[in-house]
């Protein structure tokens, strides 16, 4: 099967365009029917390492803009982060940040998934992260989500390279790409255990820190007259649910 690598590059500026690099599979697209409208056939899965890694503007632009059913997969529940609203840390903080992420989804309307990964704090490299996280187990989790949500497009928030800094960030992109490449493998991931086979059509990488090579851009902060708000405003409301991280504006 021929594959071509591309990437998604996203701007951190509220009203600026978002850009991307992508990789394409030769799978057949979903064909809308009366029972499955076109919007229900379009699904995008965004993958990051922590609750506040989500690209709120892209999620809102896709989901609230009626462009695609959208989901965010956070590998962890943010157990190793800071807490600016209380004394809870570790598992207690993970509960708080899980609820904050679910609150964000109630604002933007997207779905939310997690894996079994525990946020153990900052790590410098992907190798250091994999020393704490069993790669095969986490890849299993990501493939299960892909099979369950059945996205045509997977977007990795990070690049999977040392450019990402945090090792857990790198790993989230590495696992996202491997899940994209292997989700259709029923020998490695049997249907009985992982669900019906699914082949994503394209893989994108956000280009926040490296806009070179951008292959796709869109204005994710534009105004929606039907909603009476810009996608940036709604994304700000969603982002503000992360109060333990100081985003509660």
PDB file of C-alpha atoms in Angstrom:
ATOM      1  CA  UNK A   1       0.000   0.000   0.000  1.00  0.00           C
ATOM      2  CA  UNK A   2       1.485   3.349  -1.006  1.00  0.00           C
ATOM      3  CA  UNK A   3       1.784   5.988   1.699  1.00  0.00           C
ATOM      4  CA  UNK A   4       2.662   9.657   1.445  1.00  0.00           C
ATOM      5  CA  UNK A   5       3.752  11.668   4.462  1.00  0.00           C
ATOM      6  CA  UNK A   6       2.174  15.073   5.175  1.00  0.00           C
ATOM      7  CA  UNK A   7       1.657  17.115   8.417  1.00  0.00           C
ATOM      8  CA  UNK A   8      -0.744  19.549  10.117  1.00  0.00           C
ATOM      9  CA  UNK A   9       0.780  22.809  11.345  1.00  0.00           C
ATOM     10  CA  UNK A  10      -1.356  24.781  13.812  1.00  0.00           C
ATOM     11  CA  UNK A  11      -0.870  28.381  14.861  1.00  0.00           C
ATOM     12  CA  UNK A  12      -1.114  29.284  18.535  1.00  0.00           C
ATOM     13  CA  UNK A  13      -2.538  32.723  17.644  1.00  0.00           C
ATOM     14  CA  UNK A  14      -6.293  32.847  18.248  1.00  0.00           C
ATOM     15  CA  UNK A  15      -7.361  34.156  14.858  1.00  0.00           C
ATOM     16  CA  UNK A  16      -4.475  32.904  12.785  1.00  0.00           C
ATOM     17  CA  UNK A  17      -4.687  30.007  10.350  1.00  0.00           C
ATOM     18  CA  UNK A  18      -3.881  26.481  11.403  1.00  0.00           C
ATOM     19  CA  UNK A  19      -1.531  24.468   9.217  1.00  0.00           C
ATOM     20  CA  UNK A  20      -0.759  20.758   8.848  1.00  0.00           C
ATOM     21  CA  UNK A  21       1.360  17.943   7.287  1.00  0.00           C
ATOM     22  CA  UNK A  22      -0.386  14.643   6.347  1.00  0.00           C
ATOM     23  CA  UNK A  23       0.075  11.004   5.407  1.00  0.00           C
ATOM     24  CA  UNK A  24      -2.442   9.185   3.235  1.00  0.00           C
ATOM     25  CA  UNK A  25      -3.742   5.599   3.164  1.00  0.00           C
ATOM     26  CA  UNK A  26      -5.570   4.026   0.240  1.00  0.00           C
ATOM     27  CA  UNK A  27      -8.678   3.133   2.232  1.00  0.00           C
ATOM     28  CA  UNK A  28     -12.207   3.687   0.993  1.00  0.00           C
ATOM     29  CA  UNK A  29     -14.046   6.706   2.439  1.00  0.00           C
ATOM     30  CA  UNK A  30     -17.357   6.531   4.267  1.00  0.00           C
ATOM     31  CA  UNK A  31     -20.304   6.999   1.907  1.00  0.00           C
ATOM     32  CA  UNK A  32     -23.219   8.933   3.479  1.00  0.00           C
ATOM     33  CA  UNK A  33     -26.706   7.421   3.403  1.00  0.00           C
ATOM     34  CA  UNK A  34     -30.095   8.498   4.747  1.00  0.00           C
ATOM     35  CA  UNK A  35     -29.240   6.600   7.935  1.00  0.00           C
ATOM     36  CA  UNK A  36     -25.705   8.036   8.113  1.00  0.00           C
ATOM     37  CA  UNK A  37     -25.516  11.680   6.974  1.00  0.00           C
ATOM     38  CA  UNK A  38     -22.295  13.070   5.551  1.00  0.00           C
ATOM     39  CA  UNK A  39     -21.339  14.826   8.792  1.00  0.00           C
ATOM     40  CA  UNK A  40     -21.675  11.576  10.739  1.00  0.00           C
ATOM     41  CA  UNK A  41     -19.386   9.889   8.243  1.00  0.00           C
ATOM     42  CA  UNK A  42     -16.611  12.432   8.785  1.00  0.00           C
ATOM     43  CA  UNK A  43     -14.617  11.779  11.949  1.00  0.00           C
ATOM     44  CA  UNK A  44     -11.332  13.247  13.201  1.00  0.00           C
ATOM     45  CA  UNK A  45      -9.342  11.886  16.154  1.00  0.00           C
ATOM     46  CA  UNK A  46      -6.852  14.273  17.779  1.00  0.00           C
ATOM     47  CA  UNK A  47      -4.153  12.710  19.979  1.00  0.00           C
ATOM     48  CA  UNK A  48      -2.014  14.337  22.683  1.00  0.00           C
ATOM     49  CA  UNK A  49      -0.261  13.338  25.902  1.00  0.00           C
ATOM     50  CA  UNK A  50      -2.041  15.432  28.560  1.00  0.00           C
ATOM     51  CA  UNK A  51      -5.450  17.005  29.130  1.00  0.00           C
ATOM     52  CA  UNK A  52      -4.258  20.521  28.275  1.00  0.00           C
ATOM     53  CA  UNK A  53      -2.426  19.418  25.117  1.00  0.00           C
ATOM     54  CA  UNK A  54      -5.696  19.521  23.198  1.00  0.00           C
ATOM     55  CA  UNK A  55      -5.999  21.895  20.248  1.00  0.00           C
ATOM     56  CA  UNK A  56      -9.184  23.590  21.431  1.00  0.00           C
ATOM     57  CA  UNK A  57      -9.588  25.766  18.351  1.00  0.00           C
ATOM     58  CA  UNK A  58      -9.227  22.900  15.903  1.00  0.00           C
ATOM     59  CA  UNK A  59     -11.678  20.805  17.927  1.00  0.00           C
ATOM     60  CA  UNK A  60     -14.266  23.605  17.960  1.00  0.00           C
ATOM     61  CA  UNK A  61     -13.739  24.452  14.269  1.00  0.00           C
ATOM     62  CA  UNK A  62     -14.354  20.808  13.346  1.00  0.00           C
ATOM     63  CA  UNK A  63     -17.090  19.861  15.824  1.00  0.00           C
ATOM     64  CA  UNK A  64     -19.097  23.040  16.394  1.00  0.00           C
ATOM     65  CA  UNK A  65     -18.507  24.092  12.803  1.00  0.00           C
ATOM     66  CA  UNK A  66     -20.302  20.942  11.617  1.00  0.00           C
ATOM     67  CA  UNK A  67     -17.308  19.746   9.631  1.00  0.00           C
ATOM     68  CA  UNK A  68     -16.696  16.423  11.382  1.00  0.00           C
ATOM     69  CA  UNK A  69     -17.434  14.393  14.474  1.00  0.00           C
ATOM     70  CA  UNK A  70     -14.344  15.023  16.583  1.00  0.00           C
ATOM     71  CA  UNK A  71     -12.681  13.303  19.530  1.00  0.00           C
ATOM     72  CA  UNK A  72      -9.657  14.025  21.684  1.00  0.00           C
ATOM     73  CA  UNK A  73      -7.523  11.174  23.022  1.00  0.00           C
ATOM     74  CA  UNK A  74      -5.322  12.169  25.969  1.00  0.00           C
ATOM     75  CA  UNK A  75      -2.835   9.428  26.811  1.00  0.00           C
ATOM     76  CA  UNK A  76      -2.812  10.522  30.457  1.00  0.00           C
ATOM     77  CA  UNK A  77      -5.149  12.203  32.916  1.00  0.00           C
ATOM     78  CA  UNK A  78      -2.548  14.807  33.860  1.00  0.00           C
ATOM     79  CA  UNK A  79      -1.612  13.169  37.170  1.00  0.00           C
ATOM     80  CA  UNK A  80       1.917  14.586  37.128  1.00  0.00           C
ATOM     81  CA  UNK A  81       1.032  18.218  36.500  1.00  0.00           C
ATOM     82  CA  UNK A  82       0.603  21.234  38.741  1.00  0.00           C
ATOM     83  CA  UNK A  83      -2.510  22.240  40.661  1.00  0.00           C
ATOM     84  CA  UNK A  84      -3.265  25.950  41.028  1.00  0.00           C
ATOM     85  CA  UNK A  85      -6.648  25.539  42.725  1.00  0.00           C
ATOM     86  CA  UNK A  86      -5.971  23.030  45.517  1.00  0.00           C
ATOM     87  CA  UNK A  87      -3.580  20.661  47.255  1.00  0.00           C
ATOM     88  CA  UNK A  88      -4.434  17.532  45.272  1.00  0.00           C
ATOM     89  CA  UNK A  89      -1.565  15.928  43.385  1.00  0.00           C
ATOM     90  CA  UNK A  90      -0.993  12.560  41.736  1.00  0.00           C
ATOM     91  CA  UNK A  91      -4.132  10.479  41.367  1.00  0.00           C
ATOM     92  CA  UNK A  92      -6.271  13.135  43.045  1.00  0.00           C
ATOM     93  CA  UNK A  93      -5.116  15.702  40.523  1.00  0.00           C
ATOM     94  CA  UNK A  94      -5.764  13.184  37.754  1.00  0.00           C
ATOM     95  CA  UNK A  95      -9.408  13.030  38.835  1.00  0.00           C
ATOM     96  CA  UNK A  96      -9.668  16.835  38.778  1.00  0.00           C
ATOM     97  CA  UNK A  97      -8.047  17.171  35.369  1.00  0.00           C
ATOM     98  CA  UNK A  98     -10.218  14.378  33.978  1.00  0.00           C
ATOM     99  CA  UNK A  99     -13.314  16.300  35.050  1.00  0.00           C
ATOM    100  CA  UNK A 100     -11.896  19.519  33.584  1.00  0.00           C
ATOM    101  CA  UNK A 101     -11.389  17.803  30.257  1.00  0.00           C
ATOM    102  CA  UNK A 102     -14.913  16.388  30.311  1.00  0.00           C
ATOM    103  CA  UNK A 103     -16.192  19.892  31.082  1.00  0.00           C
ATOM    104  CA  UNK A 104     -14.283  21.184  28.056  1.00  0.00           C
ATOM    105  CA  UNK A 105     -15.983  18.559  25.908  1.00  0.00           C
ATOM    106  CA  UNK A 106     -19.385  19.703  27.135  1.00  0.00           C
ATOM    107  CA  UNK A 107     -18.522  23.143  25.769  1.00  0.00           C
ATOM    108  CA  UNK A 108     -17.172  22.068  22.390  1.00  0.00           C
ATOM    109  CA  UNK A 109     -19.311  18.951  21.896  1.00  0.00           C
ATOM    110  CA  UNK A 110     -16.466  16.574  21.031  1.00  0.00           C
ATOM    111  CA  UNK A 111     -15.890  13.117  22.495  1.00  0.00           C
ATOM    112  CA  UNK A 112     -13.166  12.284  25.010  1.00  0.00           C
ATOM    113  CA  UNK A 113     -10.921   9.211  25.345  1.00  0.00           C
ATOM    114  CA  UNK A 114      -7.990   8.209  27.586  1.00  0.00           C
ATOM    115  CA  UNK A 115      -5.412   5.412  27.746  1.00  0.00           C
ATOM    116  CA  UNK A 116      -3.961   3.698  30.804  1.00  0.00           C
ATOM    117  CA  UNK A 117      -0.807   5.906  30.760  1.00  0.00           C
ATOM    118  CA  UNK A 118       0.060   7.543  34.101  1.00  0.00           C
ATOM    119  CA  UNK A 119       1.570  11.027  33.991  1.00  0.00           C
ATOM    120  CA  UNK A 120       4.754  10.620  36.052  1.00  0.00           C
ATOM    121  CA  UNK A 121       6.000  14.164  35.454  1.00  0.00           C
ATOM    122  CA  UNK A 122       8.476  15.665  33.039  1.00  0.00           C
ATOM    123  CA  UNK A 123      10.719  13.417  30.967  1.00  0.00           C
ATOM    124  CA  UNK A 124      13.394  14.586  28.536  1.00  0.00           C
ATOM    125  CA  UNK A 125      13.161  11.914  25.843  1.00  0.00           C
ATOM    126  CA  UNK A 126      10.808   9.378  24.316  1.00  0.00           C
ATOM    127  CA  UNK A 127      13.173   6.608  25.478  1.00  0.00           C
ATOM    128  CA  UNK A 128      12.878   7.803  29.077  1.00  0.00           C
ATOM    129  CA  UNK A 129       9.095   7.849  28.773  1.00  0.00           C
ATOM    130  CA  UNK A 130       8.954   4.349  27.301  1.00  0.00           C
ATOM    131  CA  UNK A 131      11.038   3.163  30.254  1.00  0.00           C
ATOM    132  CA  UNK A 132       7.972   3.951  32.377  1.00  0.00           C
ATOM    133  CA  UNK A 133       5.250   3.245  29.838  1.00  0.00           C
ATOM    134  CA  UNK A 134       4.948  -0.207  28.190  1.00  0.00           C
ATOM    135  CA  UNK A 135       4.757   0.697  24.513  1.00  0.00           C
ATOM    136  CA  UNK A 136       2.772  -2.327  23.361  1.00  0.00           C
ATOM    137  CA  UNK A 137       0.103  -1.815  26.026  1.00  0.00           C
ATOM    138  CA  UNK A 138      -0.384   1.850  25.139  1.00  0.00           C
ATOM    139  CA  UNK A 139      -0.429   1.144  21.412  1.00  0.00           C
ATOM    140  CA  UNK A 140      -3.131  -1.420  22.131  1.00  0.00           C
ATOM    141  CA  UNK A 141      -5.146   1.281  23.894  1.00  0.00           C
ATOM    142  CA  UNK A 142      -4.760   3.756  21.021  1.00  0.00           C
ATOM    143  CA  UNK A 143      -5.724   1.148  18.414  1.00  0.00           C
ATOM    144  CA  UNK A 144      -8.824   0.262  20.445  1.00  0.00           C
ATOM    145  CA  UNK A 145      -9.858   3.911  20.392  1.00  0.00           C
ATOM    146  CA  UNK A 146      -9.222   4.142  16.639  1.00  0.00           C
ATOM    147  CA  UNK A 147     -11.279   1.003  16.032  1.00  0.00           C
ATOM    148  CA  UNK A 148     -14.079   2.297  18.298  1.00  0.00           C
ATOM    149  CA  UNK A 149     -14.274   5.888  17.011  1.00  0.00           C
ATOM    150  CA  UNK A 150     -13.397   4.986  13.385  1.00  0.00           C
ATOM    151  CA  UNK A 151     -11.807   8.279  12.268  1.00  0.00           C
ATOM    152  CA  UNK A 152     -10.899   8.968   8.660  1.00  0.00           C
ATOM    153  CA  UNK A 153      -8.282  11.440   9.913  1.00  0.00           C
ATOM    154  CA  UNK A 154      -5.861  11.210  12.842  1.00  0.00           C
ATOM    155  CA  UNK A 155      -4.127  14.379  14.037  1.00  0.00           C
ATOM    156  CA  UNK A 156      -1.092  14.193  16.323  1.00  0.00           C
ATOM    157  CA  UNK A 157      -0.650  17.326  18.417  1.00  0.00           C
ATOM    158  CA  UNK A 158       3.124  16.799  18.485  1.00  0.00           C
ATOM    159  CA  UNK A 159       5.780  15.785  15.956  1.00  0.00           C
ATOM    160  CA  UNK A 160       7.203  12.695  17.668  1.00  0.00           C
ATOM    161  CA  UNK A 161      10.702  14.177  17.539  1.00  0.00           C
ATOM    162  CA  UNK A 162      13.035  15.793  20.129  1.00  0.00           C
ATOM    163  CA  UNK A 163      11.581  19.122  18.952  1.00  0.00           C
ATOM    164  CA  UNK A 164       8.585  18.347  21.188  1.00  0.00           C
ATOM    165  CA  UNK A 165      10.733  18.670  24.313  1.00  0.00           C
ATOM    166  CA  UNK A 166       8.684  16.638  26.797  1.00  0.00           C
ATOM    167  CA  UNK A 167       9.206  12.917  26.262  1.00  0.00           C
ATOM    168  CA  UNK A 168       5.543  12.175  26.858  1.00  0.00           C
ATOM    169  CA  UNK A 169       4.670  14.631  24.089  1.00  0.00           C
ATOM    170  CA  UNK A 170       7.006  12.773  21.727  1.00  0.00           C
ATOM    171  CA  UNK A 171       5.507   9.413  22.649  1.00  0.00           C
ATOM    172  CA  UNK A 172       1.946  10.600  22.016  1.00  0.00           C
ATOM    173  CA  UNK A 173       2.852  11.406  18.408  1.00  0.00           C
ATOM    174  CA  UNK A 174       4.841   8.201  17.958  1.00  0.00           C
ATOM    175  CA  UNK A 175       1.901   6.106  19.130  1.00  0.00           C
ATOM    176  CA  UNK A 176      -0.544   8.132  17.024  1.00  0.00           C
ATOM    177  CA  UNK A 177       1.460   7.418  13.880  1.00  0.00           C
ATOM    178  CA  UNK A 178       1.917   3.730  14.678  1.00  0.00           C
ATOM    179  CA  UNK A 179      -1.807   3.351  15.349  1.00  0.00           C
ATOM    180  CA  UNK A 180      -2.525   5.009  12.001  1.00  0.00           C
ATOM    181  CA  UNK A 181      -0.216   2.532  10.281  1.00  0.00           C
ATOM    182  CA  UNK A 182      -1.345  -0.618  12.081  1.00  0.00           C
ATOM    183  CA  UNK A 183      -5.027  -0.214  13.026  1.00  0.00           C
ATOM    184  CA  UNK A 184      -6.032  -2.341  10.046  1.00  0.00           C
ATOM    185  CA  UNK A 185      -3.755  -5.251  11.075  1.00  0.00           C
ATOM    186  CA  UNK A 186      -6.108  -7.988  12.307  1.00  0.00           C
ATOM    187  CA  UNK A 187      -3.257 -10.418  12.936  1.00  0.00           C
ATOM    188  CA  UNK A 188      -1.604  -8.070  15.428  1.00  0.00           C
ATOM    189  CA  UNK A 189      -4.885  -6.613  16.688  1.00  0.00           C
ATOM    190  CA  UNK A 190      -7.580  -9.339  16.495  1.00  0.00           C
ATOM    191  CA  UNK A 191     -11.148  -8.201  15.928  1.00  0.00           C
ATOM    192  CA  UNK A 192     -12.385 -10.154  18.953  1.00  0.00           C
ATOM    193  CA  UNK A 193     -10.155  -8.095  21.256  1.00  0.00           C
ATOM    194  CA  UNK A 194      -9.871  -4.727  19.506  1.00  0.00           C
ATOM    195  CA  UNK A 195     -13.140  -4.393  17.615  1.00  0.00           C
ATOM    196  CA  UNK A 196     -13.977  -4.322  13.895  1.00  0.00           C
ATOM    197  CA  UNK A 197     -11.094  -3.426  11.637  1.00  0.00           C
ATOM    198  CA  UNK A 198     -10.718   0.202  10.584  1.00  0.00           C
ATOM    199  CA  UNK A 199      -8.307   1.978   8.235  1.00  0.00           C
ATOM    200  CA  UNK A 200      -7.810   5.724   8.760  1.00  0.00           C
ATOM    201  CA  UNK A 201      -7.377   7.645   5.528  1.00  0.00           C
ATOM    202  CA  UNK A 202      -4.880  10.312   6.567  1.00  0.00           C
ATOM    203  CA  UNK A 203      -2.453  11.251   9.325  1.00  0.00           C
ATOM    204  CA  UNK A 204      -1.581  14.850  10.203  1.00  0.00           C
ATOM    205  CA  UNK A 205       0.973  16.374  12.556  1.00  0.00           C
ATOM    206  CA  UNK A 206       0.420  19.787  14.124  1.00  0.00           C
ATOM    207  CA  UNK A 207       3.142  22.264  13.213  1.00  0.00           C
ATOM    208  CA  UNK A 208       2.995  24.716  16.101  1.00  0.00           C
ATOM    209  CA  UNK A 209       6.754  24.764  16.489  1.00  0.00           C
ATOM    210  CA  UNK A 210       7.802  24.005  12.929  1.00  0.00           C
ATOM    211  CA  UNK A 211       5.546  25.561  10.271  1.00  0.00           C
ATOM    212  CA  UNK A 212       7.861  24.573   7.422  1.00  0.00           C
ATOM    213  CA  UNK A 213       6.420  21.893   5.180  1.00  0.00           C
ATOM    214  CA  UNK A 214       2.838  22.875   5.914  1.00  0.00           C
ATOM    215  CA  UNK A 215       0.421  21.200   3.530  1.00  0.00           C
ATOM    216  CA  UNK A 216      -2.944  22.391   4.867  1.00  0.00           C
ATOM    217  CA  UNK A 217      -4.093  25.587   6.573  1.00  0.00           C
ATOM    218  CA  UNK A 218      -7.485  26.816   7.798  1.00  0.00           C
ATOM    219  CA  UNK A 219      -8.742  29.739   9.842  1.00  0.00           C
ATOM    220  CA  UNK A 220      -9.877  28.036  13.030  1.00  0.00           C
ATOM    221  CA  UNK A 221     -10.708  31.336  14.752  1.00  0.00           C
ATOM    222  CA  UNK A 222     -13.285  32.636  12.278  1.00  0.00           C
ATOM    223  CA  UNK A 223     -16.696  33.991  13.254  1.00  0.00           C
ATOM    224  CA  UNK A 224     -19.736  31.733  12.922  1.00  0.00           C
ATOM    225  CA  UNK A 225     -22.895  33.857  12.457  1.00  0.00           C
ATOM    226  CA  UNK A 226     -25.204  30.925  13.275  1.00  0.00           C
ATOM    227  CA  UNK A 227     -23.504  30.438  16.635  1.00  0.00           C
ATOM    228  CA  UNK A 228     -23.153  34.161  17.251  1.00  0.00           C
ATOM    229  CA  UNK A 229     -19.548  33.629  18.302  1.00  0.00           C
ATOM    230  CA  UNK A 230     -16.187  32.972  16.749  1.00  0.00           C
ATOM    231  CA  UNK A 231     -14.656  29.536  17.049  1.00  0.00           C
ATOM    232  CA  UNK A 232     -11.862  31.232  18.985  1.00  0.00           C
ATOM    233  CA  UNK A 233     -14.367  32.466  21.593  1.00  0.00           C
ATOM    234  CA  UNK A 234     -15.878  29.008  22.045  1.00  0.00           C
ATOM    235  CA  UNK A 235     -12.402  27.487  22.203  1.00  0.00           C
ATOM    236  CA  UNK A 236     -11.543  30.010  24.907  1.00  0.00           C
ATOM    237  CA  UNK A 237     -14.545  28.877  26.933  1.00  0.00           C
ATOM    238  CA  UNK A 238     -13.504  25.263  26.481  1.00  0.00           C
ATOM    239  CA  UNK A 239      -9.879  26.009  27.348  1.00  0.00           C
ATOM    240  CA  UNK A 240     -10.931  27.886  30.469  1.00  0.00           C
ATOM    241  CA  UNK A 241     -12.236  24.639  31.982  1.00  0.00           C
ATOM    242  CA  UNK A 242      -8.597  23.709  32.760  1.00  0.00           C
ATOM    243  CA  UNK A 243      -8.656  25.736  35.961  1.00  0.00           C
ATOM    244  CA  UNK A 244      -6.096  23.618  37.818  1.00  0.00           C
ATOM    245  CA  UNK A 245      -3.610  24.586  35.130  1.00  0.00           C
ATOM    246  CA  UNK A 246      -4.367  28.290  35.360  1.00  0.00           C
ATOM    247  CA  UNK A 247      -6.498  28.474  32.198  1.00  0.00           C
ATOM    248  CA  UNK A 248      -9.676  29.517  34.007  1.00  0.00           C
ATOM    249  CA  UNK A 249     -10.112  32.982  32.516  1.00  0.00           C
TER     250      UNK A 249
END
